[in-house]
Coordinates of C-alpha atoms in Angstrom, one line a residue:
Chain G
X6 CA 19.7 -44.3 -3.1
X7 CA 17.0 -47.0 -3.8
X8 CA 14.3 -45.7 -6.1
X9 CA 11.3 -46.1 -3.9
X10 CA 13.1 -44.4 -1.0
X11 CA 14.2 -41.7 -3.3
X12 CA 10.8 -41.0 -4.8
X13 CA 9.5 -40.6 -1.3
X14 CA 12.3 -38.4 -0.3
X15 CA 11.8 -36.1 -3.2
X16 CA 8.1 -35.9 -2.3
X17 CA 9.0 -35.1 1.3
X18 CA 11.4 -32.5 0.1
X19 CA 8.8 -30.8 -2.2
X20 CA 6.5 -30.8 0.8
X21 CA 9.3 -29.1 2.7
X22 CA 9.4 -31.8 5.3
X23 CA 12.9 -33.0 4.9
X24 CA 15.6 -32.4 7.5
X25 CA 18.7 -30.3 6.7
X26 CA 20.8 -33.4 6.0
X27 CA 18.1 -34.9 3.8
X28 CA 17.9 -31.7 1.8
X29 CA 21.7 -31.7 1.5
X30 CA 21.4 -35.3 0.2
X31 CA 18.9 -34.2 -2.4
X32 CA 21.1 -31.3 -3.4
X33 CA 24.0 -33.6 -3.9
X34 CA 21.9 -36.0 -5.8
X35 CA 20.5 -33.5 -8.3
X36 CA 23.9 -31.9 -8.7
X37 CA 25.4 -35.2 -9.6
X38 CA 23.9 -35.8 -13.1
X39 CA 21.4 -34.6 -15.7
X40 CA 19.7 -37.9 -15.4
X41 CA 19.0 -37.3 -11.7
X42 CA 17.7 -33.8 -12.4
X43 CA 15.4 -35.3 -15.1
X44 CA 14.0 -37.7 -12.6
X45 CA 13.5 -34.8 -10.1
X46 CA 11.7 -32.8 -12.7
X47 CA 9.3 -35.7 -13.4
X48 CA 8.5 -36.2 -9.7
X49 CA 8.1 -32.4 -9.4
X50 CA 5.7 -32.4 -12.3
X51 CA 3.5 -35.0 -10.7
X52 CA 3.7 -33.1 -7.4
X53 CA 2.6 -29.9 -9.1
X54 CA -0.2 -31.5 -11.2
X55 CA -1.6 -33.3 -8.2
X56 CA -2.4 -30.0 -6.6
X57 CA -2.9 -27.7 -9.5
X58 CA -6.7 -27.7 -9.5
X59 CA -6.9 -27.0 -5.9
X60 CA -4.3 -24.2 -6.1
X61 CA -6.2 -22.6 -9.0
X62 CA -9.4 -22.6 -7.1
X63 CA -7.8 -20.9 -4.2
X64 CA -6.9 -17.8 -6.2
X65 CA -9.4 -15.0 -6.1
X66 CA -9.0 -13.4 -9.5
X67 CA -11.3 -10.4 -8.7
X68 CA -9.4 -9.6 -5.5
X69 CA -6.1 -9.9 -7.5
X70 CA -7.4 -7.6 -10.2
X71 CA -8.5 -5.0 -7.6
X72 CA -5.2 -5.2 -5.9
X73 CA -3.4 -4.6 -9.2
X74 CA -5.7 -1.9 -10.2
X75 CA -5.1 0.0 -7.1
X76 CA -1.3 -0.1 -7.9
X77 CA -1.7 0.9 -11.5
X78 CA -1.2 4.6 -12.2
X79 CA -4.7 5.7 -13.0
X80 CA -5.3 7.4 -16.3
X81 CA -8.6 9.1 -16.5
X82 CA -8.7 11.5 -19.4
X83 CA -11.0 14.4 -19.4
X84 CA -12.4 15.8 -22.6
X85 CA -10.8 19.3 -22.6
X86 CA -8.9 19.7 -19.3
X87 CA -6.2 17.3 -18.6
X88 CA -4.7 16.3 -15.3
X89 CA -1.2 15.4 -16.2
X90 CA 1.0 13.0 -14.3
X91 CA 4.7 13.7 -14.1
X92 CA 5.6 11.6 -17.2
X93 CA 3.0 13.4 -19.3
X94 CA 3.9 16.8 -18.0
X95 CA 7.4 16.2 -19.3
X96 CA 6.2 14.7 -22.5
X97 CA 3.8 17.6 -23.0
X98 CA 6.6 20.2 -22.3
X99 CA 8.9 18.4 -24.7
X100 CA 6.3 18.3 -27.4
X101 CA 5.6 22.0 -27.0
X102 CA 9.2 22.9 -27.0
X103 CA 9.6 21.0 -30.2
X104 CA 6.5 22.6 -31.6
X105 CA 7.7 26.0 -30.8
X106 CA 11.1 25.2 -32.1
X107 CA 9.7 24.1 -35.5
X108 CA 7.8 27.2 -36.0
X109 CA 4.3 28.4 -35.7
X110 CA 3.0 27.1 -39.1
X111 CA 3.9 23.6 -38.2
X112 CA 2.6 24.1 -34.7
X113 CA -0.7 25.3 -35.7
X114 CA -1.5 23.4 -38.9
X115 CA 0.4 20.2 -38.5
X116 CA 0.8 19.4 -34.9
X117 CA -2.5 20.6 -33.7
X118 CA -4.3 20.0 -36.9
X119 CA -5.6 23.6 -37.0
X120 CA -6.9 23.5 -33.4
X121 CA -7.8 27.0 -32.1
X122 CA -6.6 26.2 -28.6
X123 CA -5.4 23.4 -26.4
X124 CA -5.9 24.2 -22.8
X125 CA -3.5 22.5 -20.4
X126 CA -4.3 22.6 -16.8
X127 CA -2.1 21.7 -13.8
X128 CA -3.5 21.3 -10.4
X129 CA -1.6 20.9 -7.1
X130 CA -4.0 19.0 -4.9
X131 CA -4.5 19.8 -1.2
X132 CA -1.4 19.3 0.8
X133 CA 0.9 19.0 -2.2
X134 CA 3.1 21.5 -3.9
X135 CA 4.3 21.1 -7.4
X136 CA 6.9 22.5 -9.7
X137 CA 6.3 22.9 -13.5
X138 CA 8.7 23.8 -16.3
X139 CA 6.8 25.6 -19.0
X140 CA 7.6 25.1 -22.7
X141 CA 9.6 28.4 -22.8
X142 CA 11.8 27.2 -19.8
X143 CA 10.0 29.4 -17.2
X144 CA 9.6 27.7 -13.8
X145 CA 6.4 27.8 -11.8
X146 CA 5.9 26.5 -8.3
X147 CA 2.3 25.8 -7.4
X148 CA 1.2 26.0 -3.8
X149 CA -1.3 23.5 -2.5
X150 CA -4.8 23.8 -4.0
X151 CA -3.6 25.9 -6.9
X152 CA -4.6 25.7 -10.5
X153 CA -2.5 26.9 -13.4
X154 CA -4.0 27.0 -16.9
X155 CA -2.5 27.9 -20.2
X156 CA -3.0 27.4 -23.9
X157 CA -0.4 25.0 -25.3
X158 CA -0.3 27.3 -28.4
X159 CA 0.7 30.2 -26.2
X160 CA 2.5 29.0 -23.1
X161 CA 3.6 32.6 -22.1
X162 CA 0.0 33.5 -21.2
X163 CA -1.1 31.7 -18.1
X164 CA -4.0 32.1 -15.6
X165 CA -3.8 31.2 -12.0
X166 CA -6.2 30.5 -9.1
X167 CA -4.4 30.1 -5.8
X168 CA -0.7 30.8 -5.2
X169 CA 2.3 30.4 -7.4
X170 CA 5.9 31.5 -7.6
X171 CA 7.2 32.4 -11.1
X172 CA 10.7 32.4 -12.4
X173 CA 10.1 33.7 -15.9
X174 CA 12.6 33.2 -18.7
X175 CA 13.6 36.5 -20.2
X176 CA 12.1 37.3 -23.6
X177 CA 11.7 41.0 -24.3
X178 CA 9.8 40.4 -27.6
X179 CA 7.3 38.1 -26.0
X180 CA 6.1 39.3 -22.6
X181 CA 4.9 36.7 -20.1
X182 CA 1.4 37.4 -18.8
X183 CA -0.3 36.0 -15.7
X184 CA -4.0 36.7 -15.4
X185 CA -6.2 36.2 -12.3
X186 CA -9.9 35.5 -11.9
X187 CA -10.3 39.1 -10.7
X188 CA -9.3 40.5 -14.1
X189 CA -6.0 41.9 -12.7
X190 CA -3.0 40.9 -14.8
X191 CA 0.8 40.8 -14.3
X192 CA 3.0 41.4 -17.4
X193 CA 6.7 40.6 -17.3
X194 CA 9.6 40.0 -19.5
X195 CA 11.9 38.1 -17.2
X196 CA 11.6 38.0 -13.5
X197 CA 11.0 36.2 -10.2
X198 CA 7.8 36.9 -8.3
X199 CA 5.1 35.4 -6.1
X200 CA 1.4 35.7 -6.8
X201 CA -1.4 34.8 -4.5
X202 CA -5.1 34.9 -5.1
X203 CA -7.0 32.0 -3.6
X204 CA -10.8 31.9 -4.3
X205 CA -12.6 33.9 -1.6
X206 CA -9.6 36.2 -0.9
X207 CA -10.4 39.9 -1.3
X208 CA -7.0 40.9 -2.7
X209 CA -4.4 39.7 -5.2
X210 CA -1.0 39.9 -3.7
X211 CA 2.1 40.2 -6.0
X212 CA 5.5 40.2 -4.4
X213 CA 8.6 40.9 -6.6
X214 CA 12.0 39.3 -5.9
X215 CA 13.8 40.2 -9.0
X216 CA 13.3 42.0 -12.3
X217 CA 10.2 44.1 -13.1
X218 CA 6.5 43.5 -13.5
X219 CA 3.7 45.6 -14.8
X220 CA 0.4 45.3 -13.1
X221 CA -2.7 45.9 -15.1
X222 CA -6.2 46.5 -13.8
X223 CA -9.5 45.1 -15.0
X224 CA -9.6 47.2 -18.2
X225 CA -5.9 46.4 -19.0
X226 CA -4.9 49.9 -17.7
X227 CA -1.4 50.0 -16.2
X228 CA -1.7 50.4 -12.4
X229 CA 1.9 50.3 -11.5
X230 CA 5.4 49.1 -12.3
X231 CA 6.6 47.0 -9.4
X232 CA 10.3 47.1 -8.3
X233 CA 12.2 44.3 -6.5
X234 CA 11.4 44.3 -2.8
X235 CA 7.9 45.7 -3.3
X236 CA 4.6 44.0 -2.8
X237 CA 1.4 45.1 -4.6
X238 CA -1.9 44.3 -3.0
X239 CA -4.7 44.6 -5.5
X240 CA -8.2 45.1 -4.0
X241 CA -10.6 43.2 -6.2
X242 CA -13.7 45.2 -5.2
X243 CA -12.3 48.6 -5.9
X244 CA -9.8 47.7 -8.7
X245 CA -7.2 49.7 -6.7
X246 CA -3.6 48.9 -5.8
X247 CA -1.6 49.4 -2.7
X248 CA 2.2 49.1 -3.0
X249 CA 4.5 48.6 0.0
X250 CA 8.1 47.5 0.8
X251 CA 8.3 44.0 2.3
X252 CA 10.8 41.3 3.1
X253 CA 10.0 39.5 -0.1
X254 CA 11.5 36.1 0.7
X255 CA 8.9 35.5 3.4
X256 CA 6.2 35.4 0.7
X257 CA 7.8 32.6 -1.3
X258 CA 8.8 30.5 1.7
X259 CA 6.1 27.9 0.9
X260 CA 7.8 26.7 -2.2
X261 CA 10.7 25.3 -0.3
X262 CA 10.5 21.9 1.3
X263 CA 11.9 23.3 4.6
X264 CA 11.9 26.5 6.5
X265 CA 15.2 27.6 8.1
X266 CA 15.7 30.4 10.6
X267 CA 19.0 31.5 11.9
X268 CA 19.2 33.7 14.9
X269 CA 16.0 35.7 14.4
X270 CA 13.7 37.5 16.8
X271 CA 10.1 36.8 17.7
X272 CA 8.7 39.6 15.6
X273 CA 10.7 38.4 12.6
X274 CA 9.6 34.8 13.1
X275 CA 5.8 35.4 13.4
X276 CA 5.1 36.4 9.8
X277 CA 7.2 33.5 8.5
X278 CA 5.2 31.0 10.6
X279 CA 2.0 32.6 9.5
X280 CA 2.9 32.1 5.9
X281 CA 4.3 28.6 6.3
X282 CA 1.3 27.2 8.2
X283 CA -1.3 29.5 6.6
X284 CA -2.5 30.8 10.0
X285 CA -2.9 34.2 11.6
X286 CA -1.0 34.9 14.8
X287 CA -1.8 37.6 17.4
X288 CA 0.6 38.3 20.2
X289 CA 0.6 40.7 23.1
X290 CA 3.2 43.3 23.6
X291 CA 4.4 41.6 26.8
X292 CA 6.4 39.1 24.8
X293 CA 10.1 39.6 25.0
X294 CA 11.6 40.3 21.6
X295 CA 15.1 39.6 22.9
X296 CA 14.9 35.8 22.5
X297 CA 16.6 34.5 19.4
X298 CA 15.5 31.5 17.4
X299 CA 17.5 29.1 15.1
X300 CA 15.6 26.2 13.7
X301 CA 14.6 24.2 10.6
X302 CA 11.0 23.2 10.1
X303 CA 10.2 20.3 7.7
X304 CA 7.2 18.3 8.7
X305 CA 6.6 19.5 12.2
X306 CA 3.1 20.6 13.1
X307 CA 2.5 24.1 14.4
X308 CA 1.8 22.7 17.8
X309 CA 5.2 20.9 17.8
X310 CA 6.9 24.1 16.7
X311 CA 5.3 26.2 19.4
X312 CA 6.2 23.6 22.0
X313 CA 9.7 23.6 20.8
X314 CA 9.9 27.4 21.1
X315 CA 8.4 27.3 24.6
X316 CA 11.5 25.4 25.7
X317 CA 13.6 28.6 25.4
X318 CA 11.0 31.3 25.5
X319 CA 8.3 32.2 28.1
X320 CA 4.9 32.2 26.6
X321 CA 1.6 30.4 26.3
X322 CA -0.5 29.9 23.2
X323 CA -4.1 29.1 22.2
X324 CA -5.0 27.5 18.8
X325 CA -8.4 28.2 17.6
X326 CA -8.7 27.0 14.0
X327 CA -6.4 29.2 11.9
X328 CA -6.3 31.8 14.6
X329 CA -3.4 31.6 17.1
X330 CA -3.0 33.8 20.2
X331 CA 0.3 34.1 21.9
X332 CA 0.5 35.7 25.3
X333 CA 3.3 36.3 27.8
X334 CA 3.5 34.0 30.8
Chain S
X19 CA -6.5 17.5 -25.7
X20 CA -4.7 15.7 -28.4
X21 CA -1.3 15.4 -26.8
X22 CA -2.5 12.9 -24.3
X23 CA -5.1 11.0 -26.2
X24 CA -2.8 8.1 -26.8
X25 CA -3.9 6.4 -23.7
X26 CA -7.3 5.0 -24.4
X27 CA -9.6 3.2 -22.1
X28 CA -9.6 0.4 -24.6
X29 CA -6.1 -0.2 -23.5
X30 CA -7.2 -0.7 -20.0
X31 CA -9.9 -3.1 -21.1
X32 CA -7.4 -5.1 -23.2
X33 CA -5.1 -5.2 -20.2
X34 CA -7.8 -6.5 -17.9
X35 CA -8.7 -9.2 -20.3
X36 CA -5.1 -10.3 -20.5
X37 CA -4.8 -10.3 -16.8
X38 CA -7.9 -12.4 -16.3
X39 CA -6.7 -14.8 -18.9
X40 CA -3.2 -15.4 -17.6
X41 CA -3.1 -14.5 -14.0
X42 CA -4.0 -18.0 -12.5
X43 CA -1.8 -19.8 -15.0
X44 CA 1.1 -17.6 -14.3
X45 CA 0.6 -18.1 -10.5
X46 CA 0.7 -21.8 -11.0
X47 CA 3.8 -21.5 -13.1
X48 CA 5.5 -19.3 -10.5
X49 CA 4.4 -21.6 -7.6
X50 CA 6.3 -24.4 -9.2
X51 CA 9.6 -22.6 -8.5
X52 CA 8.6 -20.6 -5.5
X53 CA 6.4 -23.2 -3.6
X54 CA 4.7 -20.3 -1.8
X55 CA 1.3 -19.2 -3.1
X56 CA 1.4 -15.7 -1.6
X57 CA 4.9 -15.0 -3.0
X58 CA 3.9 -16.4 -6.4
X59 CA 0.9 -14.1 -6.6
X60 CA 3.1 -11.2 -5.6
X61 CA 5.6 -12.0 -8.4
X62 CA 2.8 -12.2 -11.0
X63 CA 1.3 -8.9 -9.8
X64 CA 4.7 -7.3 -10.3
X65 CA 5.0 -8.7 -13.8
X66 CA 1.6 -7.2 -14.7
X67 CA 2.5 -3.9 -13.1
X68 CA 5.6 -3.8 -15.2
X69 CA 3.9 -4.5 -18.5
X70 CA 1.3 -1.9 -17.7
X71 CA 4.1 0.6 -17.2
X72 CA 5.6 -0.4 -20.6
X73 CA 2.2 -0.5 -22.3
X74 CA 3.3 2.0 -24.9
X75 CA 5.8 -0.5 -26.3
X76 CA 3.7 -3.7 -25.9
X77 CA 0.6 -5.0 -27.4
X78 CA -1.9 -6.7 -25.1
X79 CA -2.6 -9.7 -27.3
X80 CA -1.6 -13.4 -27.3
X81 CA 1.8 -12.6 -28.8
X82 CA 2.7 -11.3 -25.3
X83 CA 2.4 -14.8 -23.8
X84 CA 6.1 -15.9 -24.0
X85 CA 7.0 -12.5 -22.6
X86 CA 4.7 -13.0 -19.6
X87 CA 6.1 -16.4 -18.8
X88 CA 9.6 -15.4 -19.3
X89 CA 9.2 -12.4 -17.0
X90 CA 7.6 -14.5 -14.3
X91 CA 10.4 -17.0 -14.5
X92 CA 13.0 -14.3 -14.3
X93 CA 11.5 -12.8 -11.2
X94 CA 11.2 -16.3 -9.7
X95 CA 14.9 -16.9 -10.2
X96 CA 15.7 -13.5 -8.7
X97 CA 13.6 -14.6 -5.7
X98 CA 15.4 -17.9 -5.5
X99 CA 18.8 -16.3 -5.8
X100 CA 18.1 -14.4 -2.6
X101 CA 16.4 -17.2 -0.8
X102 CA 18.9 -19.9 -1.5
X103 CA 21.4 -18.3 0.9
X104 CA 19.3 -19.3 3.9
X105 CA 17.1 -22.1 2.4
X106 CA 18.6 -25.1 0.6
X107 CA 15.2 -25.9 -0.8
X108 CA 15.9 -23.1 -3.3
X109 CA 19.4 -24.3 -4.0
X110 CA 17.9 -27.6 -5.3
X111 CA 15.3 -25.8 -7.4
X112 CA 17.9 -23.6 -8.9
X113 CA 20.2 -26.6 -9.6
X114 CA 17.3 -28.4 -11.4
X115 CA 15.8 -25.5 -13.4
X116 CA 18.4 -22.9 -13.8
X117 CA 19.3 -23.8 -17.4
X118 CA 15.8 -24.8 -18.3
X119 CA 15.4 -21.4 -19.8
X120 CA 12.4 -22.3 -22.0
X121 CA 10.5 -24.1 -19.4
X122 CA 7.3 -22.2 -20.1
X123 CA 7.1 -23.3 -23.8
X124 CA 5.8 -26.6 -22.6
X125 CA 3.6 -25.2 -20.0
X126 CA -0.1 -25.5 -20.7
X127 CA 0.3 -27.1 -24.2
X128 CA -2.2 -29.7 -25.3
X129 CA 0.1 -32.3 -24.0
X130 CA 0.4 -30.6 -20.7
X131 CA -3.3 -30.4 -20.3
X132 CA -3.6 -34.1 -21.2
X133 CA -1.0 -34.9 -18.6
X134 CA -3.1 -32.9 -16.0
X135 CA -6.1 -35.1 -16.8
X136 CA -3.9 -38.3 -16.6
X137 CA -2.7 -37.3 -13.2
X138 CA -6.2 -36.7 -11.9
X139 CA -7.3 -40.1 -13.3
X140 CA -4.3 -41.8 -11.9
X141 CA -4.9 -40.5 -8.4
X142 CA -8.5 -41.6 -8.7
X143 CA -7.4 -45.1 -9.6
X144 CA -5.1 -45.6 -6.6
X145 CA -6.2 -48.1 -3.9
X146 CA -8.4 -46.5 -1.4
X147 CA -6.0 -46.0 1.6
X148 CA -3.2 -45.1 -0.7
X149 CA -5.3 -42.4 -2.4
X150 CA -6.6 -41.1 0.9
X151 CA -3.0 -40.7 2.2
X152 CA -1.8 -39.1 -1.0
X153 CA -4.7 -36.6 -1.0
X154 CA -4.2 -35.8 2.6
X155 CA -0.6 -35.0 1.8
X156 CA -1.1 -33.1 -1.4
X157 CA -4.5 -31.6 -1.2
X158 CA -4.8 -31.0 2.5
X159 CA -1.2 -30.2 2.9
X160 CA -0.8 -32.4 6.0
X161 CA 2.6 -33.6 7.1
X162 CA 3.4 -37.4 7.3
X163 CA 3.2 -37.3 11.1
X164 CA -0.2 -35.6 11.0
X165 CA -1.6 -38.0 8.5
X166 CA -0.3 -40.9 10.6
X167 CA -2.0 -39.4 13.7
X168 CA -5.3 -38.7 12.0
X169 CA -5.6 -42.2 10.5
X170 CA -4.1 -44.0 13.5
X171 CA -1.2 -45.4 11.5
X172 CA 2.5 -45.4 12.0
X173 CA 4.6 -42.8 10.1
X174 CA 6.4 -45.7 8.5
X175 CA 3.1 -47.0 7.0
X176 CA 2.2 -43.5 5.7
X177 CA 5.6 -43.3 4.0
X178 CA 5.2 -46.8 2.5
X179 CA 1.8 -45.9 1.2
X180 CA 3.1 -42.6 -0.2
X181 CA 5.9 -44.5 -2.0
X182 CA 3.3 -46.8 -3.5
X183 CA 1.2 -43.9 -4.7
X184 CA 4.1 -42.0 -6.2
X185 CA 5.6 -45.0 -7.9
X186 CA 2.2 -45.8 -9.4
X187 CA 1.7 -42.3 -10.6
X188 CA 5.2 -42.3 -12.1
X189 CA 4.6 -45.5 -13.8
X190 CA 1.2 -44.5 -15.3
X191 CA 2.5 -41.1 -16.5
X192 CA 5.9 -42.4 -17.7
X193 CA 5.2 -41.9 -21.4
X194 CA 3.9 -38.4 -21.0
X195 CA 6.6 -37.3 -18.7
X196 CA 9.3 -38.6 -21.1
X197 CA 7.7 -36.7 -24.0
X198 CA 7.3 -33.6 -21.8
X199 CA 10.8 -33.6 -20.6
X200 CA 12.2 -34.4 -24.0
X201 CA 10.2 -31.4 -25.3
X202 CA 11.9 -29.2 -22.8
X203 CA 15.3 -30.1 -24.2
X204 CA 14.2 -29.6 -27.8
X205 CA 13.1 -26.1 -26.9

């Protein structure tokens, strides 16, 4: 290739104007020798430099920074209460496990530098559920819009606003305690239970799957010892408790990512739907309870679910906010 | 809360300064290999995102410079690796630069900046029509046929003028380019 033709061809190539065969020719040429590649690099450098200023002026650095900033995991520390991301949740848990493992003197005086308390707060935002492993190995699932707080120096004493499911690690010597804004407390040694007390609700509902829990009233007086299969409804106004037998699994359905039914009747289905969607359903006695339903709900809306059920069962429904009415056709 | 105090807002500030200092340069550097400004910016964004994720192990000072360029170059070559299957343009780029692992050491040195100035001057000193055609090609991004049409010339004439411009630039910048390319090998 003659030099003046070649220099032009390289330029055309860099401009992406060469035909396939011309590009192949360039590829052969650069593959042939280091000398050729060096010549290409020189031509490329001129090509680059002759547009560099323009290229630079076309970049909007502020826009680029905003774009990057929106992709950066945000880290806004609050003075006392900390919203932890996953990484820091794990780090905090590990640190606390270490601290507990190395004994309380070290924990208090060395690690926390004599701090009296270190409040850790977890919050599951609206529409999101989260699962937390506490330093003692206990598991806590937080329902949407639920806040769990505890002192890092004493992770077996937590407080809750909202709804949470606990799987508490057994430790007879060191009872696990859940307190609520109402003053009612649940004390356990090792157990699985669901606790619900959203702001504005008039009662605290504790539903026991396994183990045993002690429910204490506002003055730390023992109100009852709950057995598996029982639900305690604590009335905040009167500081009184009402215990009943329930199908406990319905009350912790929310912590799963999907809801499965196999061959169940209308009347069994309704409370499950109420819990899953957080609605209240009224249905008239004309509805046949003979229809059986088998389904899995993941992301379906309530309307989608009801329409699906209507395919096999005869009813109509009205949705009015969180109030659903179902009537026979 | 002490546990999480290790992430200071100072760190965010240092990161932003670093970003503003290097972003444009790195985009230019990436664009040399990628020849696509949007993709180049995307690659540089990814590099900054990665160093933000690794901020606990990195210091946001000037020592990080080689790391930045190296990361951009690596991502560019990943990009090229995928693209070359369907586009021979990238096969050529890979063949020319694959083993130039320390390419960035030269980038934006005093010599390089001087070269930039030389290029600008050399373009200015081209004969008028020659310069016009060269700028339409480089700065306005027009194809030879488009330049020919705009100026009412034949494509052949445009090509001839481009050859003149390129040969002249090459001649004027010869010494710099030799030093620059030699430096690449010494590195």
